[in-house]
Structures are given as C-alpha cells and as structure tokens.
Amino acid sequence: MSRVSIITGGAGGMGLATAKIVGQDHTLVLCDVRQDRLDTAAAALSDLGITATAVNCDVTDRSAVVRLFETASGIGPIASVIHTAGVSPSMGDAEYVNTTNALGTLNVNEVFFAAAREGSAIVNVASMASHMLPEELVPTKHFDLAFTDEKRFLAELLAACDIAGEEMRSGLAYSVSKTFVRWYSSSQAERFNSRGLRIVSVSPGSVDTEMGLLEADAGAGAMVANAAVPRWGKAEEMAELFAFCASDRAGYLTGTDILNDGGVIASMRERARQAAENA
C-alpha cells in the first residue's frame, strides 16, 4: 500500500508547495477549509501528475479531523502529517486566531497520535513571531489545560491578550498561539516517542504567500528589510524543510523547533545587544 501524507492547509501557499514535493513519493490527502481553493490546488497538482484526495476540513472541529484521518487511513498507512493550516493576525480577531492556530494544532496532533503507526512524523508550522514574544507574556502555565479543559484553555489564551489594545490583540494572539504550537511540539515529544512517532515544529519568517503578504504593512516588511537575508522567504524554501523534517532522513529529529526566518531574529538580538553595550 502507498504511504500517505496529510497536508493541512494544503491549498495555501506553503501547503501546496509542500504537496508538490511530498507528492512525488507519497499518496496525498489535501485538507483545507475552503472547497474552491482545494479544487484549484488539486487541479494544479494533477497538471504535475500528482493525484491528491481533497478533503474539506475545519481543523478546529475535532470530529472533522477524525474523519480526515479516517479517509487517509483508508487509502494507506499514514507516514506523515504536515500541519500548515493556520491564520494570520489580519484574518480575524484574537479569539479566531487563537482557536484556529492553537486548538487546530491540538486537534490535528492528538488525532495523529491516536491514528498513526510507528515511524510516522508530524511537522507543525509555528512562526518567528513566537520567538519575539517575551516569556512573561506567554501563559505557559495554562497550556496544559488544552488536554483537560479546552474552553478554559482558550479563555486563558484570550486573557493573555488583554494587555494589548484592540488593534494589537490579533497580533498578540498570533504570537501566543504560535508559541503554544512550539510548546506542544517540544513538550509532547517523549509521549509521541512512546508510540514511535516524531513531532517537530518549524518557525517560518515572512514568506511570500498570499497570507504572508497580508502582514506586509503590519511590520513584516520592515523586518524583512533588516534581516540578515533581506528578502521575503519563498514558499518552496519552507516546503523543502517541511518535507525533510517529515521524511525518514530526519529520523533522529524530534521535540524541537527550527527557525527558518532569513536571520531576522538573529539580527534583532545582535542589534539589541550592541545597543545595550553602547547605551
């Protein structure tokens, strides 16, 4: 039977770019919340000779995610999941951002843990924004609530955004929710390994996709200009890393986050260090 790879957000820029790589040697199950985008993505893959099973799925709905994995398992053994589904600050309010990015990640990963076979891997997409958030603003002590009380978990994430003004709440929610993605991908590594599974997160910087460019006027453009590599990242560059992390070639890689941001965070930290020395 064919080895199956599930790509959530598979109709988006990074998801589709990843599908073009992973689809070369895996059977694809493409998941997205918008059917029109799914149809377009499946057609684009078909033009490349890659067949994908398209599943309309809202990752914030646990039952829908279960059905997604049931569909994939019916095709063949699940070898990997690349979880790119998520939203940016410009796409909704703080509650929507937290629910999609944090709860969506929890749902996909927990169903993967229950359904995948030994040797499988999941790659979660975090963000360089999570590396910019001061630790004192991260409600880490409440992250465990995700496993016992999802309603209170989301309420605590939203409460953590109260320090921001209304215009900044979605941006802070994005950073908080993506920090949860990184925390989950690290904290659950031992549990996942107990079933022979790997879990990794990747934190992209500013990427030249439809969603990424939504943030061009919200500071991302300025950060790109001041990065060690002063340009926007390409979806294909992220996709190559996702595909590698999910592959058997990365069999020793688990419980960590890979920052792929063109050196933005490194540049910011070094400039801050120099400024402090010269103060």
PDB file of C-alpha atoms in Angstrom:
ATOM      1  CA  MET A   1       0.000   0.000   0.000  1.00  0.00           C
ATOM      2  CA  SER A   2       1.074   3.573  -0.652  1.00  0.00           C
ATOM      3  CA  ARG A   3       2.482   5.667   2.165  1.00  0.00           C
ATOM      4  CA  VAL A   4       0.114   8.552   2.811  1.00  0.00           C
ATOM      5  CA  SER A   5       0.942  12.126   3.734  1.00  0.00           C
ATOM      6  CA  ILE A   6      -1.713  14.504   5.034  1.00  0.00           C
ATOM      7  CA  ILE A   7      -1.171  18.197   4.391  1.00  0.00           C
ATOM      8  CA  THR A   8      -3.464  20.552   6.265  1.00  0.00           C
ATOM      9  CA  GLY A   9      -3.864  23.986   4.779  1.00  0.00           C
ATOM     10  CA  GLY A  10      -2.926  22.156   1.625  1.00  0.00           C
ATOM     11  CA  ALA A  11      -4.458  24.759  -0.659  1.00  0.00           C
ATOM     12  CA  GLY A  12      -2.356  27.576   0.806  1.00  0.00           C
ATOM     13  CA  GLY A  13       0.994  28.779  -0.453  1.00  0.00           C
ATOM     14  CA  MET A  14       3.260  26.698   1.769  1.00  0.00           C
ATOM     15  CA  GLY A  15       0.879  23.737   1.857  1.00  0.00           C
ATOM     16  CA  LEU A  16       0.631  23.457  -1.920  1.00  0.00           C
ATOM     17  CA  ALA A  17       4.389  23.939  -2.340  1.00  0.00           C
ATOM     18  CA  THR A  18       4.921  21.090   0.135  1.00  0.00           C
ATOM     19  CA  ALA A  19       2.409  18.886  -1.681  1.00  0.00           C
ATOM     20  CA  LYS A  20       4.391  19.270  -4.893  1.00  0.00           C
ATOM     21  CA  ILE A  21       7.451  17.814  -3.141  1.00  0.00           C
ATOM     22  CA  VAL A  22       5.911  15.196  -0.885  1.00  0.00           C
ATOM     23  CA  GLY A  23       3.549  14.055  -3.628  1.00  0.00           C
ATOM     24  CA  GLN A  24       6.485  12.732  -5.623  1.00  0.00           C
ATOM     25  CA  ASP A  25       6.744   9.648  -3.418  1.00  0.00           C
ATOM     26  CA  HIS A  26       3.629   9.697  -1.230  1.00  0.00           C
ATOM     27  CA  THR A  27      -0.080   9.474  -1.770  1.00  0.00           C
ATOM     28  CA  LEU A  28      -1.501  12.847  -0.769  1.00  0.00           C
ATOM     29  CA  VAL A  29      -4.525  13.772   1.279  1.00  0.00           C
ATOM     30  CA  LEU A  30      -5.025  17.511   0.997  1.00  0.00           C
ATOM     31  CA  CYS A  31      -7.093  19.281   3.644  1.00  0.00           C
ATOM     32  CA  ASP A  32      -8.386  22.833   3.580  1.00  0.00           C
ATOM     33  CA  VAL A  33     -11.408  24.693   4.905  1.00  0.00           C
ATOM     34  CA  ARG A  34     -12.288  26.231   1.529  1.00  0.00           C
ATOM     35  CA  GLN A  35     -13.537  23.908  -1.188  1.00  0.00           C
ATOM     36  CA  ASP A  36     -12.827  26.325  -4.045  1.00  0.00           C
ATOM     37  CA  ARG A  37      -9.166  26.565  -3.047  1.00  0.00           C
ATOM     38  CA  LEU A  38      -8.989  22.806  -2.620  1.00  0.00           C
ATOM     39  CA  ASP A  39     -10.316  22.254  -6.127  1.00  0.00           C
ATOM     40  CA  THR A  40      -7.776  24.691  -7.574  1.00  0.00           C
ATOM     41  CA  ALA A  41      -4.909  23.075  -5.662  1.00  0.00           C
ATOM     42  CA  ALA A  42      -5.909  19.547  -6.695  1.00  0.00           C
ATOM     43  CA  ALA A  43      -6.081  20.679 -10.329  1.00  0.00           C
ATOM     44  CA  ALA A  44      -2.618  22.262 -10.108  1.00  0.00           C
ATOM     45  CA  LEU A  45      -1.199  19.036  -8.683  1.00  0.00           C
ATOM     46  CA  SER A  46      -2.962  16.968 -11.337  1.00  0.00           C
ATOM     47  CA  ASP A  47      -1.233  19.047 -14.018  1.00  0.00           C
ATOM     48  CA  LEU A  48       2.054  17.863 -12.480  1.00  0.00           C
ATOM     49  CA  GLY A  49       0.948  14.238 -12.493  1.00  0.00           C
ATOM     50  CA  ILE A  50       0.254  14.201  -8.747  1.00  0.00           C
ATOM     51  CA  THR A  51      -3.071  12.828  -7.564  1.00  0.00           C
ATOM     52  CA  ALA A  52      -4.440  14.167  -4.296  1.00  0.00           C
ATOM     53  CA  THR A  53      -7.526  13.259  -2.317  1.00  0.00           C
ATOM     54  CA  ALA A  54      -9.109  16.570  -1.335  1.00  0.00           C
ATOM     55  CA  VAL A  55     -10.942  16.749   1.992  1.00  0.00           C
ATOM     56  CA  ASN A  56     -12.828  19.833   3.121  1.00  0.00           C
ATOM     57  CA  CYS A  57     -11.973  20.027   6.815  1.00  0.00           C
ATOM     58  CA  ASP A  58     -12.050  22.656   9.534  1.00  0.00           C
ATOM     59  CA  VAL A  59      -9.198  21.747  11.877  1.00  0.00           C
ATOM     60  CA  THR A  60     -10.935  23.445  14.800  1.00  0.00           C
ATOM     61  CA  ASP A  61     -13.589  20.702  14.633  1.00  0.00           C
ATOM     62  CA  ARG A  62     -12.171  17.552  16.283  1.00  0.00           C
ATOM     63  CA  SER A  63     -14.788  15.291  14.674  1.00  0.00           C
ATOM     64  CA  ALA A  64     -13.919  16.666  11.232  1.00  0.00           C
ATOM     65  CA  VAL A  65     -10.245  15.972  11.879  1.00  0.00           C
ATOM     66  CA  VAL A  66     -11.093  12.409  12.911  1.00  0.00           C
ATOM     67  CA  ARG A  67     -12.927  11.941   9.612  1.00  0.00           C
ATOM     68  CA  LEU A  68      -9.929  13.373   7.751  1.00  0.00           C
ATOM     69  CA  PHE A  69      -7.633  10.781   9.288  1.00  0.00           C
ATOM     70  CA  GLU A  70     -10.150   8.003   8.673  1.00  0.00           C
ATOM     71  CA  THR A  71     -10.161   8.941   5.000  1.00  0.00           C
ATOM     72  CA  ALA A  72      -6.371   8.937   4.890  1.00  0.00           C
ATOM     73  CA  SER A  73      -6.073   5.628   6.751  1.00  0.00           C
ATOM     74  CA  GLY A  74      -8.497   4.083   4.285  1.00  0.00           C
ATOM     75  CA  ILE A  75      -6.052   4.861   1.490  1.00  0.00           C
ATOM     76  CA  GLY A  76      -2.923   3.535   3.180  1.00  0.00           C
ATOM     77  CA  PRO A  77      -0.675   3.846   6.236  1.00  0.00           C
ATOM     78  CA  ILE A  78      -0.115   7.437   7.341  1.00  0.00           C
ATOM     79  CA  ALA A  79       3.590   8.227   7.038  1.00  0.00           C
ATOM     80  CA  SER A  80       3.469  11.933   7.807  1.00  0.00           C
ATOM     81  CA  VAL A  81       1.388  14.990   8.503  1.00  0.00           C
ATOM     82  CA  ILE A  82       2.495  18.489   7.581  1.00  0.00           C
ATOM     83  CA  HIS A  83       0.222  20.826   9.509  1.00  0.00           C
ATOM     84  CA  THR A  84       0.350  24.188   7.718  1.00  0.00           C
ATOM     85  CA  ALA A  85      -3.263  25.225   8.417  1.00  0.00           C
ATOM     86  CA  GLY A  86      -3.446  28.490  10.315  1.00  0.00           C
ATOM     87  CA  VAL A  87      -4.394  32.143  10.113  1.00  0.00           C
ATOM     88  CA  SER A  88      -2.528  35.444  10.386  1.00  0.00           C
ATOM     89  CA  PRO A  89      -3.487  38.473  12.511  1.00  0.00           C
ATOM     90  CA  SER A  90      -5.107  40.212   9.540  1.00  0.00           C
ATOM     91  CA  MET A  91      -7.555  37.361   9.015  1.00  0.00           C
ATOM     92  CA  GLY A  92      -9.671  37.684  12.152  1.00  0.00           C
ATOM     93  CA  ASP A  93      -9.998  38.712  15.779  1.00  0.00           C
ATOM     94  CA  ALA A  94      -7.952  37.355  18.667  1.00  0.00           C
ATOM     95  CA  GLU A  95     -10.425  34.604  19.504  1.00  0.00           C
ATOM     96  CA  TYR A  96     -10.481  33.362  15.918  1.00  0.00           C
ATOM     97  CA  VAL A  97      -6.687  33.425  15.683  1.00  0.00           C
ATOM     98  CA  ASN A  98      -6.227  31.527  18.961  1.00  0.00           C
ATOM     99  CA  THR A  99      -8.874  28.956  18.112  1.00  0.00           C
ATOM    100  CA  THR A 100      -7.559  28.246  14.619  1.00  0.00           C
ATOM    101  CA  ASN A 101      -3.860  28.168  15.434  1.00  0.00           C
ATOM    102  CA  ALA A 102      -3.829  26.646  18.923  1.00  0.00           C
ATOM    103  CA  LEU A 103      -6.930  24.444  19.062  1.00  0.00           C
ATOM    104  CA  GLY A 104      -6.464  23.446  15.428  1.00  0.00           C
ATOM    105  CA  THR A 105      -2.938  22.276  16.190  1.00  0.00           C
ATOM    106  CA  LEU A 106      -4.112  20.367  19.260  1.00  0.00           C
ATOM    107  CA  ASN A 107      -6.820  18.593  17.257  1.00  0.00           C
ATOM    108  CA  VAL A 108      -4.595  17.563  14.370  1.00  0.00           C
ATOM    109  CA  ASN A 109      -1.789  16.361  16.613  1.00  0.00           C
ATOM    110  CA  GLU A 110      -3.950  14.457  19.072  1.00  0.00           C
ATOM    111  CA  VAL A 111      -5.770  12.618  16.294  1.00  0.00           C
ATOM    112  CA  PHE A 112      -2.417  11.903  14.627  1.00  0.00           C
ATOM    113  CA  PHE A 113      -1.126  10.475  17.913  1.00  0.00           C
ATOM    114  CA  ALA A 114      -4.106   8.137  18.112  1.00  0.00           C
ATOM    115  CA  ALA A 115      -4.134   7.096  14.459  1.00  0.00           C
ATOM    116  CA  ALA A 116      -0.552   6.998  13.186  1.00  0.00           C
ATOM    117  CA  ARG A 117       1.710   3.974  13.114  1.00  0.00           C
ATOM    118  CA  GLU A 118       5.258   3.661  14.412  1.00  0.00           C
ATOM    119  CA  GLY A 119       7.716   5.592  12.275  1.00  0.00           C
ATOM    120  CA  SER A 120       5.298   8.375  11.365  1.00  0.00           C
ATOM    121  CA  ALA A 121       6.105  12.059  11.831  1.00  0.00           C
ATOM    122  CA  ILE A 122       4.185  15.293  12.166  1.00  0.00           C
ATOM    123  CA  VAL A 123       5.528  18.739  11.338  1.00  0.00           C
ATOM    124  CA  ASN A 124       3.743  21.729  12.847  1.00  0.00           C
ATOM    125  CA  VAL A 125       4.103  25.246  11.482  1.00  0.00           C
ATOM    126  CA  ALA A 126       4.826  27.812  14.195  1.00  0.00           C
ATOM    127  CA  SER A 127       6.240  31.274  13.449  1.00  0.00           C
ATOM    128  CA  MET A 128       9.201  33.538  14.077  1.00  0.00           C
ATOM    129  CA  ALA A 129       6.649  35.747  15.874  1.00  0.00           C
ATOM    130  CA  SER A 130       6.729  33.259  18.735  1.00  0.00           C
ATOM    131  CA  HIS A 131      10.472  33.849  19.107  1.00  0.00           C
ATOM    132  CA  MET A 132       9.848  37.568  19.578  1.00  0.00           C
ATOM    133  CA  LEU A 133       7.366  37.262  22.435  1.00  0.00           C
ATOM    134  CA  PRO A 134       8.795  37.968  25.927  1.00  0.00           C
ATOM    135  CA  GLU A 135       8.421  34.957  28.209  1.00  0.00           C
ATOM    136  CA  GLU A 136       6.483  36.942  30.791  1.00  0.00           C
ATOM    137  CA  LEU A 137       3.698  37.437  28.232  1.00  0.00           C
ATOM    138  CA  VAL A 138       3.326  33.743  27.468  1.00  0.00           C
ATOM    139  CA  PRO A 139       0.612  31.946  29.514  1.00  0.00           C
ATOM    140  CA  THR A 140       2.669  28.748  29.596  1.00  0.00           C
ATOM    141  CA  LYS A 141       1.252  27.669  32.960  1.00  0.00           C
ATOM    142  CA  HIS A 142      -2.143  27.350  31.292  1.00  0.00           C
ATOM    143  CA  PHE A 143      -1.048  25.402  28.215  1.00  0.00           C
ATOM    144  CA  ASP A 144      -1.704  22.038  29.898  1.00  0.00           C
ATOM    145  CA  LEU A 145      -5.374  22.968  30.087  1.00  0.00           C
ATOM    146  CA  ALA A 146      -5.549  22.090  26.404  1.00  0.00           C
ATOM    147  CA  PHE A 147      -5.704  18.414  27.430  1.00  0.00           C
ATOM    148  CA  THR A 148      -8.349  18.756  30.135  1.00  0.00           C
ATOM    149  CA  ASP A 149     -10.451  21.884  29.609  1.00  0.00           C
ATOM    150  CA  GLU A 150     -10.362  23.311  26.084  1.00  0.00           C
ATOM    151  CA  LYS A 151     -12.859  26.072  26.882  1.00  0.00           C
ATOM    152  CA  ARG A 152     -10.785  27.390  29.771  1.00  0.00           C
ATOM    153  CA  PHE A 153      -7.589  26.893  27.749  1.00  0.00           C
ATOM    154  CA  LEU A 154      -8.867  29.194  25.012  1.00  0.00           C
ATOM    155  CA  ALA A 155     -10.159  31.657  27.608  1.00  0.00           C
ATOM    156  CA  GLU A 156      -6.701  31.870  29.198  1.00  0.00           C
ATOM    157  CA  LEU A 157      -5.057  32.438  25.818  1.00  0.00           C
ATOM    158  CA  LEU A 158      -7.516  35.221  25.120  1.00  0.00           C
ATOM    159  CA  ALA A 159      -6.974  36.725  28.572  1.00  0.00           C
ATOM    160  CA  ALA A 160      -3.246  36.869  27.850  1.00  0.00           C
ATOM    161  CA  CYS A 161      -4.065  39.263  25.011  1.00  0.00           C
ATOM    162  CA  ASP A 162      -5.835  41.736  27.319  1.00  0.00           C
ATOM    163  CA  ILE A 163      -2.675  43.800  27.771  1.00  0.00           C
ATOM    164  CA  ALA A 164      -2.835  44.800  24.115  1.00  0.00           C
ATOM    165  CA  GLY A 165      -5.038  47.495  22.676  1.00  0.00           C
ATOM    166  CA  GLU A 166      -7.881  46.420  20.434  1.00  0.00           C
ATOM    167  CA  GLU A 167      -5.832  46.955  17.269  1.00  0.00           C
ATOM    168  CA  MET A 168      -2.984  44.814  18.600  1.00  0.00           C
ATOM    169  CA  ARG A 169      -4.949  41.922  20.089  1.00  0.00           C
ATOM    170  CA  SER A 170      -4.940  39.761  16.964  1.00  0.00           C
ATOM    171  CA  GLY A 171      -1.203  40.214  16.574  1.00  0.00           C
ATOM    172  CA  LEU A 172      -0.555  39.211  20.169  1.00  0.00           C
ATOM    173  CA  ALA A 173      -2.948  36.262  19.804  1.00  0.00           C
ATOM    174  CA  TYR A 174      -0.951  35.136  16.788  1.00  0.00           C
ATOM    175  CA  SER A 175       2.301  35.179  18.759  1.00  0.00           C
ATOM    176  CA  VAL A 176       0.723  33.441  21.760  1.00  0.00           C
ATOM    177  CA  SER A 177      -0.968  30.751  19.673  1.00  0.00           C
ATOM    178  CA  LYS A 178       2.194  30.022  17.707  1.00  0.00           C
ATOM    179  CA  THR A 179       4.152  29.840  20.954  1.00  0.00           C
ATOM    180  CA  PHE A 180       1.695  27.149  22.010  1.00  0.00           C
ATOM    181  CA  VAL A 181       2.499  25.293  18.764  1.00  0.00           C
ATOM    182  CA  ARG A 182       6.203  25.354  19.667  1.00  0.00           C
ATOM    183  CA  TRP A 183       5.495  24.345  23.284  1.00  0.00           C
ATOM    184  CA  TYR A 184       3.300  21.436  22.234  1.00  0.00           C
ATOM    185  CA  SER A 185       5.839  20.198  19.673  1.00  0.00           C
ATOM    186  CA  SER A 186       8.517  20.132  22.359  1.00  0.00           C
ATOM    187  CA  SER A 187       6.601  19.076  25.463  1.00  0.00           C
ATOM    188  CA  GLN A 188       4.881  16.130  23.794  1.00  0.00           C
ATOM    189  CA  ALA A 189       7.979  14.640  22.167  1.00  0.00           C
ATOM    190  CA  GLU A 190       8.506  11.958  24.814  1.00  0.00           C
ATOM    191  CA  ARG A 191       4.841  10.977  24.760  1.00  0.00           C
ATOM    192  CA  PHE A 192       4.917  10.723  20.975  1.00  0.00           C
ATOM    193  CA  ASN A 193       8.128   8.703  21.077  1.00  0.00           C
ATOM    194  CA  SER A 194       6.390   6.158  23.311  1.00  0.00           C
ATOM    195  CA  ARG A 195       4.450   5.189  20.184  1.00  0.00           C
ATOM    196  CA  GLY A 196       7.421   5.518  17.838  1.00  0.00           C
ATOM    197  CA  LEU A 197       6.259   8.883  16.473  1.00  0.00           C
ATOM    198  CA  ARG A 198       8.229  12.059  15.820  1.00  0.00           C
ATOM    199  CA  ILE A 199       6.993  15.626  16.299  1.00  0.00           C
ATOM    200  CA  VAL A 200       8.742  18.786  15.113  1.00  0.00           C
ATOM    201  CA  SER A 201       7.815  22.433  14.600  1.00  0.00           C
ATOM    202  CA  VAL A 202       9.209  24.875  12.071  1.00  0.00           C
ATOM    203  CA  SER A 203       9.025  28.651  12.561  1.00  0.00           C
ATOM    204  CA  PRO A 204       8.972  30.421   9.199  1.00  0.00           C
ATOM    205  CA  GLY A 205       9.770  34.079   8.884  1.00  0.00           C
ATOM    206  CA  SER A 206       7.980  36.393   6.463  1.00  0.00           C
ATOM    207  CA  VAL A 207       7.034  34.285   3.450  1.00  0.00           C
ATOM    208  CA  ASP A 208       5.927  35.497   0.038  1.00  0.00           C
ATOM    209  CA  THR A 209       2.493  33.885   0.062  1.00  0.00           C
ATOM    210  CA  GLU A 210      -0.996  35.334  -0.085  1.00  0.00           C
ATOM    211  CA  MET A 211      -1.350  35.023   3.685  1.00  0.00           C
ATOM    212  CA  GLY A 212       2.168  36.231   4.426  1.00  0.00           C
ATOM    213  CA  LEU A 213       1.785  39.370   2.348  1.00  0.00           C
ATOM    214  CA  LEU A 214      -1.314  40.326   4.351  1.00  0.00           C
ATOM    215  CA  GLU A 215       1.134  41.350   7.086  1.00  0.00           C
ATOM    216  CA  ALA A 216       3.432  43.383   4.827  1.00  0.00           C
ATOM    217  CA  ASP A 217       2.095  46.668   6.200  1.00  0.00           C
ATOM    218  CA  ALA A 218       1.971  45.452   9.794  1.00  0.00           C
ATOM    219  CA  GLY A 219       5.715  45.315  10.377  1.00  0.00           C
ATOM    220  CA  ALA A 220       6.721  42.216   8.459  1.00  0.00           C
ATOM    221  CA  GLY A 221       8.016  44.274   5.556  1.00  0.00           C
ATOM    222  CA  ALA A 222      10.311  46.306   7.809  1.00  0.00           C
ATOM    223  CA  MET A 223      11.659  43.152   9.475  1.00  0.00           C
ATOM    224  CA  VAL A 224      12.441  41.635   6.089  1.00  0.00           C
ATOM    225  CA  ALA A 225      14.382  44.721   5.050  1.00  0.00           C
ATOM    226  CA  ASN A 226      16.519  44.496   8.184  1.00  0.00           C
ATOM    227  CA  ALA A 227      17.128  40.734   8.160  1.00  0.00           C
ATOM    228  CA  ALA A 228      20.469  39.046   7.608  1.00  0.00           C
ATOM    229  CA  VAL A 229      18.956  37.848   4.325  1.00  0.00           C
ATOM    230  CA  PRO A 230      16.993  40.967   3.318  1.00  0.00           C
ATOM    231  CA  ARG A 231      14.173  39.447   1.301  1.00  0.00           C
ATOM    232  CA  TRP A 232      10.918  37.561   1.741  1.00  0.00           C
ATOM    233  CA  GLY A 233      11.209  33.816   2.089  1.00  0.00           C
ATOM    234  CA  LYS A 234       9.815  31.596  -0.636  1.00  0.00           C
ATOM    235  CA  ALA A 235       7.090  29.033  -0.058  1.00  0.00           C
ATOM    236  CA  GLU A 236       9.291  26.471  -1.798  1.00  0.00           C
ATOM    237  CA  GLU A 237      12.116  27.091   0.689  1.00  0.00           C
ATOM    238  CA  MET A 238       9.787  26.367   3.579  1.00  0.00           C
ATOM    239  CA  ALA A 239       8.321  23.351   1.786  1.00  0.00           C
ATOM    240  CA  GLU A 240      11.732  21.728   1.312  1.00  0.00           C
ATOM    241  CA  LEU A 241      12.356  21.980   5.051  1.00  0.00           C
ATOM    242  CA  PHE A 242       8.903  20.669   5.965  1.00  0.00           C
ATOM    243  CA  ALA A 243       9.347  17.716   3.619  1.00  0.00           C
ATOM    244  CA  PHE A 244      12.774  16.889   5.041  1.00  0.00           C
ATOM    245  CA  CYS A 245      11.572  17.076   8.651  1.00  0.00           C
ATOM    246  CA  ALA A 246       8.727  14.687   7.842  1.00  0.00           C
ATOM    247  CA  SER A 247      10.938  12.241   5.963  1.00  0.00           C
ATOM    248  CA  ASP A 248      12.818   9.184   7.186  1.00  0.00           C
ATOM    249  CA  ARG A 249      16.054  11.097   6.586  1.00  0.00           C
ATOM    250  CA  ALA A 250      15.243  13.119   9.705  1.00  0.00           C
ATOM    251  CA  GLY A 251      14.652  10.061  11.856  1.00  0.00           C
ATOM    252  CA  TYR A 252      16.566  11.483  14.851  1.00  0.00           C
ATOM    253  CA  LEU A 253      14.817  14.860  14.757  1.00  0.00           C
ATOM    254  CA  THR A 254      12.042  15.368  17.288  1.00  0.00           C
ATOM    255  CA  GLY A 255      10.893  17.690  20.065  1.00  0.00           C
ATOM    256  CA  THR A 256      12.475  20.808  18.612  1.00  0.00           C
ATOM    257  CA  ASP A 257      11.684  23.935  16.631  1.00  0.00           C
ATOM    258  CA  ILE A 258      13.613  25.033  13.552  1.00  0.00           C
ATOM    259  CA  LEU A 259      13.677  28.782  12.964  1.00  0.00           C
ATOM    260  CA  ASN A 260      13.734  29.480   9.215  1.00  0.00           C
ATOM    261  CA  ASP A 261      13.442  33.264   9.087  1.00  0.00           C
ATOM    262  CA  GLY A 262      16.306  34.571   6.978  1.00  0.00           C
ATOM    263  CA  GLY A 263      18.132  35.641  10.123  1.00  0.00           C
ATOM    264  CA  VAL A 264      15.526  38.143  11.330  1.00  0.00           C
ATOM    265  CA  ILE A 265      15.636  37.021  14.972  1.00  0.00           C
ATOM    266  CA  ALA A 266      19.429  36.720  14.942  1.00  0.00           C
ATOM    267  CA  SER A 267      19.755  40.254  13.551  1.00  0.00           C
ATOM    268  CA  MET A 268      17.302  41.698  16.061  1.00  0.00           C
ATOM    269  CA  ARG A 269      19.080  40.076  19.003  1.00  0.00           C
ATOM    270  CA  GLU A 270      22.515  41.188  17.879  1.00  0.00           C
ATOM    271  CA  ARG A 271      21.363  44.759  17.314  1.00  0.00           C
ATOM    272  CA  ALA A 272      19.733  44.769  20.747  1.00  0.00           C
ATOM    273  CA  ARG A 273      22.979  43.507  22.290  1.00  0.00           C
ATOM    274  CA  GLN A 274      25.011  46.194  20.573  1.00  0.00           C
ATOM    275  CA  ALA A 275      22.533  48.895  21.569  1.00  0.00           C
ATOM    276  CA  ALA A 276      22.702  47.773  25.202  1.00  0.00           C
ATOM    277  CA  GLU A 277      26.505  47.879  25.151  1.00  0.00           C
ATOM    278  CA  ASN A 278      26.528  51.374  23.639  1.00  0.00           C
ATOM    279  CA  ALA A 279      23.862  52.761  25.949  1.00  0.00           C
TER     280      ALA A 279
END
